[in-house]
JSON list of C-alpha atoms in Angstrom, two decimals:
[
{"chain": "A", "resi": 294, "resn": "UNK", "atom": "CA", "xyz": [-0.20, -0.35, -0.15]},
{"chain": "A", "resi": 295, "resn": "UNK", "atom": "CA", "xyz": [1.83, 3.76, -1.21]},
{"chain": "A", "resi": 296, "resn": "UNK", "atom": "CA", "xyz": [-1.34, 5.57, -0.69]},
{"chain": "A", "resi": 297, "resn": "UNK", "atom": "CA", "xyz": [-4.32, 6.18, 0.45]},
{"chain": "A", "resi": 298, "resn": "UNK", "atom": "CA", "xyz": [-7.66, 8.17, -0.15]},
{"chain": "A", "resi": 299, "resn": "UNK", "atom": "CA", "xyz": [-11.08, 8.90, 1.77]},
{"chain": "A", "resi": 300, "resn": "UNK", "atom": "CA", "xyz": [-14.26, 9.39, 0.87]},
{"chain": "A", "resi": 301, "resn": "UNK", "atom": "CA", "xyz": [-15.80, 12.69, 2.93]},
{"chain": "A", "resi": 302, "resn": "UNK", "atom": "CA", "xyz": [-19.36, 12.59, 4.10]},
{"chain": "A", "resi": 303, "resn": "UNK", "atom": "CA", "xyz": [-20.06, 10.32, 6.84]},
{"chain": "A", "resi": 304, "resn": "UNK", "atom": "CA", "xyz": [-16.47, 9.26, 6.76]},
{"chain": "A", "resi": 305, "resn": "UNK", "atom": "CA", "xyz": [-14.91, 11.56, 8.43]},
{"chain": "A", "resi": 306, "resn": "UNK", "atom": "CA", "xyz": [-17.59, 14.11, 9.04]},
{"chain": "A", "resi": 307, "resn": "UNK", "atom": "CA", "xyz": [-21.18, 13.30, 10.49]},
{"chain": "A", "resi": 308, "resn": "UNK", "atom": "CA", "xyz": [-23.60, 16.23, 8.30]},
{"chain": "A", "resi": 309, "resn": "UNK", "atom": "CA", "xyz": [-27.16, 15.68, 7.95]},
{"chain": "A", "resi": 310, "resn": "UNK", "atom": "CA", "xyz": [-28.80, 18.47, 4.99]},
{"chain": "A", "resi": 311, "resn": "UNK", "atom": "CA", "xyz": [-32.31, 19.85, 4.98]},
{"chain": "A", "resi": 312, "resn": "UNK", "atom": "CA", "xyz": [-32.90, 21.70, 1.31]},
{"chain": "A", "resi": 313, "resn": "UNK", "atom": "CA", "xyz": [-36.91, 21.03, 1.08]},
{"chain": "A", "resi": 314, "resn": "UNK", "atom": "CA", "xyz": [-37.90, 23.30, 3.49]},
{"chain": "A", "resi": 315, "resn": "UNK", "atom": "CA", "xyz": [-39.00, 26.49, 3.15]},
{"chain": "A", "resi": 316, "resn": "UNK", "atom": "CA", "xyz": [-37.29, 28.38, 5.98]},
{"chain": "A", "resi": 317, "resn": "UNK", "atom": "CA", "xyz": [-33.62, 28.47, 4.42]},
{"chain": "A", "resi": 318, "resn": "UNK", "atom": "CA", "xyz": [-35.33, 29.78, 1.44]},
{"chain": "A", "resi": 319, "resn": "UNK", "atom": "CA", "xyz": [-37.13, 32.80, 3.31]},
{"chain": "A", "resi": 320, "resn": "UNK", "atom": "CA", "xyz": [-33.56, 33.96, 5.03]},
{"chain": "A", "resi": 321, "resn": "UNK", "atom": "CA", "xyz": [-31.37, 34.03, 1.54]},
{"chain": "A", "resi": 322, "resn": "UNK", "atom": "CA", "xyz": [-34.30, 35.33, 0.23]},
{"chain": "A", "resi": 323, "resn": "UNK", "atom": "CA", "xyz": [-34.45, 38.32, 2.42]},
{"chain": "A", "resi": 324, "resn": "UNK", "atom": "CA", "xyz": [-30.34, 38.79, 2.23]},
{"chain": "A", "resi": 325, "resn": "UNK", "atom": "CA", "xyz": [-30.54, 38.96, -1.22]},
{"chain": "A", "resi": 326, "resn": "UNK", "atom": "CA", "xyz": [-32.63, 41.62, -1.69]},
{"chain": "A", "resi": 327, "resn": "UNK", "atom": "CA", "xyz": [-29.75, 43.18, 0.61]},
{"chain": "A", "resi": 328, "resn": "UNK", "atom": "CA", "xyz": [-27.20, 42.29, -2.06]},
{"chain": "A", "resi": 329, "resn": "UNK", "atom": "CA", "xyz": [-29.55, 43.38, -5.70]},
{"chain": "A", "resi": 330, "resn": "UNK", "atom": "CA", "xyz": [-31.83, 40.21, -5.75]},
{"chain": "A", "resi": 331, "resn": "UNK", "atom": "CA", "xyz": [-35.54, 40.50, -5.68]},
{"chain": "A", "resi": 332, "resn": "UNK", "atom": "CA", "xyz": [-37.05, 37.22, -5.35]},
{"chain": "A", "resi": 333, "resn": "UNK", "atom": "CA", "xyz": [-39.10, 35.45, -3.27]},
{"chain": "A", "resi": 334, "resn": "UNK", "atom": "CA", "xyz": [-38.87, 32.53, -0.87]},
{"chain": "A", "resi": 335, "resn": "UNK", "atom": "CA", "xyz": [-40.77, 30.39, -3.32]},
{"chain": "A", "resi": 336, "resn": "UNK", "atom": "CA", "xyz": [-38.83, 31.54, -6.57]},
{"chain": "A", "resi": 337, "resn": "UNK", "atom": "CA", "xyz": [-35.80, 31.34, -5.27]},
{"chain": "A", "resi": 338, "resn": "UNK", "atom": "CA", "xyz": [-36.33, 27.08, -4.26]},
{"chain": "A", "resi": 339, "resn": "UNK", "atom": "CA", "xyz": [-38.08, 26.46, -7.62]},
{"chain": "A", "resi": 340, "resn": "UNK", "atom": "CA", "xyz": [-35.16, 28.88, -9.95]},
{"chain": "A", "resi": 341, "resn": "UNK", "atom": "CA", "xyz": [-32.16, 26.50, -7.97]},
{"chain": "A", "resi": 342, "resn": "UNK", "atom": "CA", "xyz": [-34.11, 23.18, -8.17]},
{"chain": "A", "resi": 343, "resn": "UNK", "atom": "CA", "xyz": [-34.61, 23.86, -12.26]},
{"chain": "A", "resi": 344, "resn": "UNK", "atom": "CA", "xyz": [-31.47, 24.92, -12.89]},
{"chain": "A", "resi": 345, "resn": "UNK", "atom": "CA", "xyz": [-29.83, 21.34, -10.98]},
{"chain": "A", "resi": 346, "resn": "UNK", "atom": "CA", "xyz": [-32.10, 20.00, -13.24]},
{"chain": "A", "resi": 347, "resn": "UNK", "atom": "CA", "xyz": [-31.22, 21.70, -16.15]},
{"chain": "A", "resi": 348, "resn": "UNK", "atom": "CA", "xyz": [-27.45, 21.92, -15.58]},
{"chain": "A", "resi": 349, "resn": "UNK", "atom": "CA", "xyz": [-27.36, 17.66, -14.78]},
{"chain": "A", "resi": 350, "resn": "UNK", "atom": "CA", "xyz": [-28.92, 17.57, -17.94]},
{"chain": "A", "resi": 351, "resn": "UNK", "atom": "CA", "xyz": [-26.60, 19.70, -20.40]},
{"chain": "A", "resi": 352, "resn": "UNK", "atom": "CA", "xyz": [-23.68, 17.55, -18.70]},
{"chain": "A", "resi": 353, "resn": "UNK", "atom": "CA", "xyz": [-25.30, 14.13, -19.13]},
{"chain": "A", "resi": 354, "resn": "UNK", "atom": "CA", "xyz": [-23.59, 11.19, -19.09]},
{"chain": "A", "resi": 355, "resn": "UNK", "atom": "CA", "xyz": [-24.74, 8.79, -15.99]},
{"chain": "A", "resi": 356, "resn": "UNK", "atom": "CA", "xyz": [-23.47, 10.07, -12.83]},
{"chain": "A", "resi": 357, "resn": "UNK", "atom": "CA", "xyz": [-23.62, 14.35, -14.18]},
{"chain": "A", "resi": 358, "resn": "UNK", "atom": "CA", "xyz": [-22.19, 17.08, -11.60]},
{"chain": "A", "resi": 359, "resn": "UNK", "atom": "CA", "xyz": [-22.98, 21.24, -11.24]},
{"chain": "A", "resi": 360, "resn": "UNK", "atom": "CA", "xyz": [-21.10, 23.99, -9.45]},
{"chain": "A", "resi": 361, "resn": "UNK", "atom": "CA", "xyz": [-23.96, 24.72, -7.29]},
{"chain": "A", "resi": 362, "resn": "UNK", "atom": "CA", "xyz": [-21.57, 28.46, -7.09]},
{"chain": "A", "resi": 363, "resn": "UNK", "atom": "CA", "xyz": [-22.58, 29.05, -10.73]},
{"chain": "A", "resi": 364, "resn": "UNK", "atom": "CA", "xyz": [-26.48, 27.86, -10.27]},
{"chain": "A", "resi": 365, "resn": "UNK", "atom": "CA", "xyz": [-27.03, 30.11, -7.62]},
{"chain": "A", "resi": 366, "resn": "UNK", "atom": "CA", "xyz": [-25.26, 32.88, -9.79]},
{"chain": "A", "resi": 367, "resn": "UNK", "atom": "CA", "xyz": [-27.22, 32.46, -12.38]},
{"chain": "A", "resi": 368, "resn": "UNK", "atom": "CA", "xyz": [-29.95, 32.73, -10.52]},
{"chain": "A", "resi": 369, "resn": "UNK", "atom": "CA", "xyz": [-28.67, 36.28, -9.94]},
{"chain": "A", "resi": 370, "resn": "UNK", "atom": "CA", "xyz": [-28.18, 37.63, -12.56]},
{"chain": "A", "resi": 371, "resn": "UNK", "atom": "CA", "xyz": [-31.88, 36.43, -13.81]},
{"chain": "A", "resi": 372, "resn": "UNK", "atom": "CA", "xyz": [-32.82, 38.92, -11.14]},
{"chain": "A", "resi": 373, "resn": "UNK", "atom": "CA", "xyz": [-30.33, 41.18, -10.14]},
{"chain": "A", "resi": 374, "resn": "UNK", "atom": "CA", "xyz": [-31.91, 45.16, -9.83]},
{"chain": "A", "resi": 375, "resn": "UNK", "atom": "CA", "xyz": [-28.77, 46.89, -9.84]},
{"chain": "A", "resi": 376, "resn": "UNK", "atom": "CA", "xyz": [-24.65, 46.14, -11.33]},
{"chain": "A", "resi": 377, "resn": "UNK", "atom": "CA", "xyz": [-23.68, 43.21, -8.80]},
{"chain": "A", "resi": 378, "resn": "UNK", "atom": "CA", "xyz": [-20.48, 40.94, -9.46]},
{"chain": "A", "resi": 379, "resn": "UNK", "atom": "CA", "xyz": [-22.60, 37.83, -9.65]},
{"chain": "A", "resi": 380, "resn": "UNK", "atom": "CA", "xyz": [-19.56, 35.54, -10.28]},
{"chain": "A", "resi": 381, "resn": "UNK", "atom": "CA", "xyz": [-18.74, 36.59, -6.08]},
{"chain": "A", "resi": 382, "resn": "UNK", "atom": "CA", "xyz": [-22.59, 36.23, -5.34]},
{"chain": "A", "resi": 383, "resn": "UNK", "atom": "CA", "xyz": [-22.08, 32.43, -6.31]},
{"chain": "A", "resi": 384, "resn": "UNK", "atom": "CA", "xyz": [-19.94, 31.90, -3.91]},
{"chain": "A", "resi": 385, "resn": "UNK", "atom": "CA", "xyz": [-21.48, 33.33, -1.64]},
{"chain": "A", "resi": 386, "resn": "UNK", "atom": "CA", "xyz": [-25.00, 32.81, -1.05]},
{"chain": "A", "resi": 387, "resn": "UNK", "atom": "CA", "xyz": [-23.63, 28.98, -2.22]},
{"chain": "A", "resi": 388, "resn": "UNK", "atom": "CA", "xyz": [-22.21, 29.14, 0.86]},
{"chain": "A", "resi": 389, "resn": "UNK", "atom": "CA", "xyz": [-24.58, 31.03, 2.97]},
{"chain": "A", "resi": 390, "resn": "UNK", "atom": "CA", "xyz": [-27.46, 28.31, 1.70]},
{"chain": "A", "resi": 391, "resn": "UNK", "atom": "CA", "xyz": [-24.64, 25.78, 2.97]},
{"chain": "A", "resi": 392, "resn": "UNK", "atom": "CA", "xyz": [-25.19, 27.08, 6.16]},
{"chain": "A", "resi": 393, "resn": "UNK", "atom": "CA", "xyz": [-28.91, 27.84, 6.35]},
{"chain": "A", "resi": 394, "resn": "UNK", "atom": "CA", "xyz": [-29.37, 24.44, 5.62]},
{"chain": "A", "resi": 395, "resn": "UNK", "atom": "CA", "xyz": [-27.09, 22.62, 7.51]},
{"chain": "A", "resi": 396, "resn": "UNK", "atom": "CA", "xyz": [-29.02, 20.66, 10.49]},
{"chain": "A", "resi": 397, "resn": "UNK", "atom": "CA", "xyz": [-25.88, 19.38, 12.20]},
{"chain": "A", "resi": 398, "resn": "UNK", "atom": "CA", "xyz": [-22.64, 18.26, 11.09]},
{"chain": "A", "resi": 399, "resn": "UNK", "atom": "CA", "xyz": [-19.09, 17.30, 13.24]},
{"chain": "A", "resi": 400, "resn": "UNK", "atom": "CA", "xyz": [-16.26, 14.89, 13.02]},
{"chain": "A", "resi": 401, "resn": "UNK", "atom": "CA", "xyz": [-15.80, 11.21, 13.54]},
{"chain": "A", "resi": 402, "resn": "UNK", "atom": "CA", "xyz": [-13.30, 10.97, 16.36]},
{"chain": "A", "resi": 403, "resn": "UNK", "atom": "CA", "xyz": [-12.45, 7.75, 15.06]},
{"chain": "A", "resi": 404, "resn": "UNK", "atom": "CA", "xyz": [-11.65, 8.92, 11.89]},
{"chain": "A", "resi": 405, "resn": "UNK", "atom": "CA", "xyz": [-9.81, 11.52, 13.04]},
{"chain": "A", "resi": 406, "resn": "UNK", "atom": "CA", "xyz": [-8.19, 8.96, 14.84]},
{"chain": "A", "resi": 407, "resn": "UNK", "atom": "CA", "xyz": [-7.83, 7.27, 11.73]},
{"chain": "A", "resi": 408, "resn": "UNK", "atom": "CA", "xyz": [-6.36, 9.79, 10.21]},
{"chain": "A", "resi": 409, "resn": "UNK", "atom": "CA", "xyz": [-3.31, 9.93, 12.34]},
{"chain": "A", "resi": 410, "resn": "UNK", "atom": "CA", "xyz": [-2.54, 7.05, 12.42]},
{"chain": "A", "resi": 411, "resn": "UNK", "atom": "CA", "xyz": [-2.36, 6.57, 8.81]},
{"chain": "A", "resi": 412, "resn": "UNK", "atom": "CA", "xyz": [-0.88, 9.93, 8.50]},
{"chain": "A", "resi": 413, "resn": "UNK", "atom": "CA", "xyz": [2.48, 8.18, 7.02]},
{"chain": "A", "resi": 414, "resn": "UNK", "atom": "CA", "xyz": [1.46, 7.64, 4.25]},
{"chain": "A", "resi": 415, "resn": "UNK", "atom": "CA", "xyz": [0.30, 9.98, 1.17]},
{"chain": "A", "resi": 416, "resn": "UNK", "atom": "CA", "xyz": [-3.75, 11.04, 1.91]},
{"chain": "A", "resi": 417, "resn": "UNK", "atom": "CA", "xyz": [-6.78, 12.31, 0.03]},
{"chain": "A", "resi": 418, "resn": "UNK", "atom": "CA", "xyz": [-10.17, 12.12, -0.48]},
{"chain": "A", "resi": 419, "resn": "UNK", "atom": "CA", "xyz": [-12.40, 11.98, -3.13]},
{"chain": "A", "resi": 420, "resn": "UNK", "atom": "CA", "xyz": [-15.82, 13.02, -2.27]},
{"chain": "A", "resi": 421, "resn": "UNK", "atom": "CA", "xyz": [-19.63, 14.46, -3.93]},
{"chain": "A", "resi": 422, "resn": "UNK", "atom": "CA", "xyz": [-19.10, 16.99, -2.97]},
{"chain": "A", "resi": 423, "resn": "UNK", "atom": "CA", "xyz": [-19.18, 20.89, -3.66]},
{"chain": "A", "resi": 424, "resn": "UNK", "atom": "CA", "xyz": [-15.42, 22.53, -3.30]},
{"chain": "A", "resi": 425, "resn": "UNK", "atom": "CA", "xyz": [-16.71, 26.02, -2.63]},
{"chain": "A", "resi": 426, "resn": "UNK", "atom": "CA", "xyz": [-18.05, 24.67, 0.94]},
{"chain": "A", "resi": 427, "resn": "UNK", "atom": "CA", "xyz": [-16.90, 20.74, 1.51]},
{"chain": "A", "resi": 428, "resn": "UNK", "atom": "CA", "xyz": [-13.13, 22.23, 1.61]},
{"chain": "A", "resi": 429, "resn": "UNK", "atom": "CA", "xyz": [-14.08, 24.70, 3.98]},
{"chain": "A", "resi": 430, "resn": "UNK", "atom": "CA", "xyz": [-15.66, 21.68, 6.60]},
{"chain": "A", "resi": 431, "resn": "UNK", "atom": "CA", "xyz": [-12.94, 19.59, 6.22]},
{"chain": "A", "resi": 432, "resn": "UNK", "atom": "CA", "xyz": [-11.19, 22.60, 7.00]},
{"chain": "A", "resi": 433, "resn": "UNK", "atom": "CA", "xyz": [-13.42, 23.39, 9.40]},
{"chain": "A", "resi": 434, "resn": "UNK", "atom": "CA", "xyz": [-12.73, 20.65, 11.43]},
{"chain": "A", "resi": 435, "resn": "UNK", "atom": "CA", "xyz": [-8.82, 20.59, 11.03]},
{"chain": "A", "resi": 436, "resn": "UNK", "atom": "CA", "xyz": [-9.20, 17.66, 8.05]},
{"chain": "A", "resi": 437, "resn": "UNK", "atom": "CA", "xyz": [-7.86, 19.62, 4.88]},
{"chain": "A", "resi": 438, "resn": "UNK", "atom": "CA", "xyz": [-3.89, 19.46, 6.09]},
{"chain": "A", "resi": 439, "resn": "UNK", "atom": "CA", "xyz": [-3.71, 15.75, 5.83]},
{"chain": "A", "resi": 440, "resn": "UNK", "atom": "CA", "xyz": [-4.77, 14.97, 2.22]},
{"chain": "A", "resi": 441, "resn": "UNK", "atom": "CA", "xyz": [-2.15, 16.02, -0.29]},
{"chain": "A", "resi": 442, "resn": "UNK", "atom": "CA", "xyz": [-4.92, 15.46, -2.62]},
{"chain": "A", "resi": 443, "resn": "UNK", "atom": "CA", "xyz": [-8.40, 16.41, -2.43]},
{"chain": "A", "resi": 444, "resn": "UNK", "atom": "CA", "xyz": [-11.11, 15.58, -5.26]},
{"chain": "A", "resi": 445, "resn": "UNK", "atom": "CA", "xyz": [-14.65, 16.75, -5.18]},
{"chain": "A", "resi": 446, "resn": "UNK", "atom": "CA", "xyz": [-17.42, 16.12, -7.98]},
{"chain": "A", "resi": 447, "resn": "UNK", "atom": "CA", "xyz": [-17.78, 20.15, -8.65]},
{"chain": "A", "resi": 448, "resn": "UNK", "atom": "CA", "xyz": [-14.19, 19.82, -9.11]},
{"chain": "A", "resi": 449, "resn": "UNK", "atom": "CA", "xyz": [-14.11, 16.94, -12.37]},
{"chain": "A", "resi": 450, "resn": "UNK", "atom": "CA", "xyz": [-18.40, 17.70, -13.31]},
{"chain": "A", "resi": 451, "resn": "UNK", "atom": "CA", "xyz": [-19.14, 13.83, -12.35]},
{"chain": "A", "resi": 452, "resn": "UNK", "atom": "CA", "xyz": [-20.01, 12.35, -9.09]},
{"chain": "A", "resi": 453, "resn": "UNK", "atom": "CA", "xyz": [-19.35, 8.67, -7.50]},
{"chain": "A", "resi": 454, "resn": "UNK", "atom": "CA", "xyz": [-19.59, 5.66, -9.23]},
{"chain": "A", "resi": 455, "resn": "UNK", "atom": "CA", "xyz": [-17.95, 7.92, -11.66]},
{"chain": "A", "resi": 456, "resn": "UNK", "atom": "CA", "xyz": [-14.79, 5.78, -12.14]},
{"chain": "A", "resi": 457, "resn": "UNK", "atom": "CA", "xyz": [-12.96, 9.46, -13.74]},
{"chain": "A", "resi": 458, "resn": "UNK", "atom": "CA", "xyz": [-13.60, 10.86, -10.14]},
{"chain": "A", "resi": 459, "resn": "UNK", "atom": "CA", "xyz": [-11.61, 8.04, -8.69]},
{"chain": "A", "resi": 460, "resn": "UNK", "atom": "CA", "xyz": [-8.96, 8.44, -12.07]},
{"chain": "A", "resi": 461, "resn": "UNK", "atom": "CA", "xyz": [-8.51, 11.56, -11.37]},
{"chain": "A", "resi": 462, "resn": "UNK", "atom": "CA", "xyz": [-7.28, 11.10, -7.62]},
{"chain": "A", "resi": 463, "resn": "UNK", "atom": "CA", "xyz": [-4.69, 8.39, -8.78]},
{"chain": "A", "resi": 464, "resn": "UNK", "atom": "CA", "xyz": [-3.53, 10.52, -11.15]},
{"chain": "A", "resi": 465, "resn": "UNK", "atom": "CA", "xyz": [-2.45, 13.21, -9.60]},
{"chain": "A", "resi": 466, "resn": "UNK", "atom": "CA", "xyz": [-1.42, 10.90, -6.30]},
{"chain": "A", "resi": 467, "resn": "UNK", "atom": "CA", "xyz": [1.08, 9.51, -8.71]},
{"chain": "A", "resi": 468, "resn": "UNK", "atom": "CA", "xyz": [0.26, 5.59, -7.99]},
{"chain": "A", "resi": 469, "resn": "UNK", "atom": "CA", "xyz": [-1.30, 2.69, -9.48]},
{"chain": "A", "resi": 470, "resn": "UNK", "atom": "CA", "xyz": [-5.15, 1.52, -7.95]},
{"chain": "A", "resi": 471, "resn": "UNK", "atom": "CA", "xyz": [-3.20, -1.80, -7.19]},
{"chain": "A", "resi": 472, "resn": "UNK", "atom": "CA", "xyz": [-0.81, 0.75, -4.23]},
{"chain": "A", "resi": 473, "resn": "UNK", "atom": "CA", "xyz": [-4.12, 2.70, -2.97]},
{"chain": "A", "resi": 474, "resn": "UNK", "atom": "CA", "xyz": [-6.48, 1.45, -0.13]},
{"chain": "A", "resi": 475, "resn": "UNK", "atom": "CA", "xyz": [-10.19, 3.39, -0.42]},
{"chain": "A", "resi": 476, "resn": "UNK", "atom": "CA", "xyz": [-12.41, 3.63, 2.82]},
{"chain": "A", "resi": 477, "resn": "UNK", "atom": "CA", "xyz": [-15.54, 4.91, 2.79]},
{"chain": "A", "resi": 478, "resn": "UNK", "atom": "CA", "xyz": [-18.98, 4.57, 4.08]},
{"chain": "A", "resi": 479, "resn": "UNK", "atom": "CA", "xyz": [-20.99, 3.58, 0.17]},
{"chain": "A", "resi": 480, "resn": "UNK", "atom": "CA", "xyz": [-20.77, 0.53, -1.10]},
{"chain": "A", "resi": 481, "resn": "UNK", "atom": "CA", "xyz": [-22.29, 0.93, -4.47]},
{"chain": "A", "resi": 482, "resn": "UNK", "atom": "CA", "xyz": [-20.39, 4.61, -4.24]},
{"chain": "A", "resi": 483, "resn": "UNK", "atom": "CA", "xyz": [-17.12, 3.97, -2.38]},
{"chain": "A", "resi": 484, "resn": "UNK", "atom": "CA", "xyz": [-16.78, -0.32, -2.40]},
{"chain": "A", "resi": 485, "resn": "UNK", "atom": "CA", "xyz": [-17.40, -1.16, -5.60]},
{"chain": "A", "resi": 486, "resn": "UNK", "atom": "CA", "xyz": [-16.47, 1.45, -7.61]},
{"chain": "A", "resi": 487, "resn": "UNK", "atom": "CA", "xyz": [-12.83, 1.44, -6.52]},
{"chain": "A", "resi": 488, "resn": "UNK", "atom": "CA", "xyz": [-12.73, -2.55, -6.18]},
{"chain": "A", "resi": 489, "resn": "UNK", "atom": "CA", "xyz": [-13.46, -2.45, -9.88]},
{"chain": "A", "resi": 490, "resn": "UNK", "atom": "CA", "xyz": [-10.01, -0.25, -10.60]},
{"chain": "A", "resi": 491, "resn": "UNK", "atom": "CA", "xyz": [-8.38, -1.95, -8.96]},
{"chain": "A", "resi": 492, "resn": "UNK", "atom": "CA", "xyz": [-8.41, -0.57, -6.08]},
{"chain": "A", "resi": 493, "resn": "UNK", "atom": "CA", "xyz": [-8.45, -2.02, -2.35]},
{"chain": "A", "resi": 494, "resn": "UNK", "atom": "CA", "xyz": [-11.45, -1.17, -0.21]},
{"chain": "A", "resi": 495, "resn": "UNK", "atom": "CA", "xyz": [-12.62, -1.00, 2.99]},
{"chain": "A", "resi": 496, "resn": "UNK", "atom": "CA", "xyz": [-15.65, 0.38, 4.45]},
{"chain": "A", "resi": 497, "resn": "UNK", "atom": "CA", "xyz": [-15.33, 2.79, 7.04]},
{"chain": "A", "resi": 498, "resn": "UNK", "atom": "CA", "xyz": [-16.47, 0.82, 10.17]},
{"chain": "A", "resi": 499, "resn": "UNK", "atom": "CA", "xyz": [-14.46, -2.48, 9.11]},
{"chain": "A", "resi": 500, "resn": "UNK", "atom": "CA", "xyz": [-11.46, 0.38, 9.43]},
{"chain": "A", "resi": 501, "resn": "UNK", "atom": "CA", "xyz": [-12.08, 1.20, 12.89]},
{"chain": "A", "resi": 502, "resn": "UNK", "atom": "CA", "xyz": [-11.98, -1.69, 13.71]},
{"chain": "A", "resi": 503, "resn": "UNK", "atom": "CA", "xyz": [-8.79, -2.92, 11.53]},
{"chain": "A", "resi": 504, "resn": "UNK", "atom": "CA", "xyz": [-6.18, -0.08, 13.13]},
{"chain": "A", "resi": 505, "resn": "UNK", "atom": "CA", "xyz": [-7.82, -0.14, 16.43]},
{"chain": "A", "resi": 506, "resn": "UNK", "atom": "CA", "xyz": [-8.79, 3.29, 16.43]}
]
């Protein structure tokens, strides 16, 4: 074994998200009014869902991914009432949206100890996540500096279990699949595709047990 890749959510970070409740959209609609964007909470929620669907269809493929900050920038552009830096506002809105929709986020103590136990190896992350806020969440809990390679689905335009996202990480680590261990929580998104590529793979619970953390 010459390197180790981790999933992020439900492996390193325990998280619960609610993007369906109307509350966050009411808060964000009010906040946007102060940024020069006039849109009702209902229209904001509908526009967000529609743009996600439309962008996924445009990208095509079995497991397409979008950049959520670009989705939000487009919504702001459509509803602006004065000149705005839409790119910058899209980033701010994406992060505000995440903050408003997170119901629980914390680090698994066992995974923190696991990373410390394996720190002699080159470490990386392959995650179905949005770099605009997922990187911040890894930094928030002190994980990010441990990883030499971090690949989010928003970086490459596809999600796990698409093998392309795993290949990007392997290329950046300059390692062949048979020399890499993948650790994650999902059989379909983590264990099966990584093994199909030739990597070794462990469920996070197995890794906690194996390394006695």
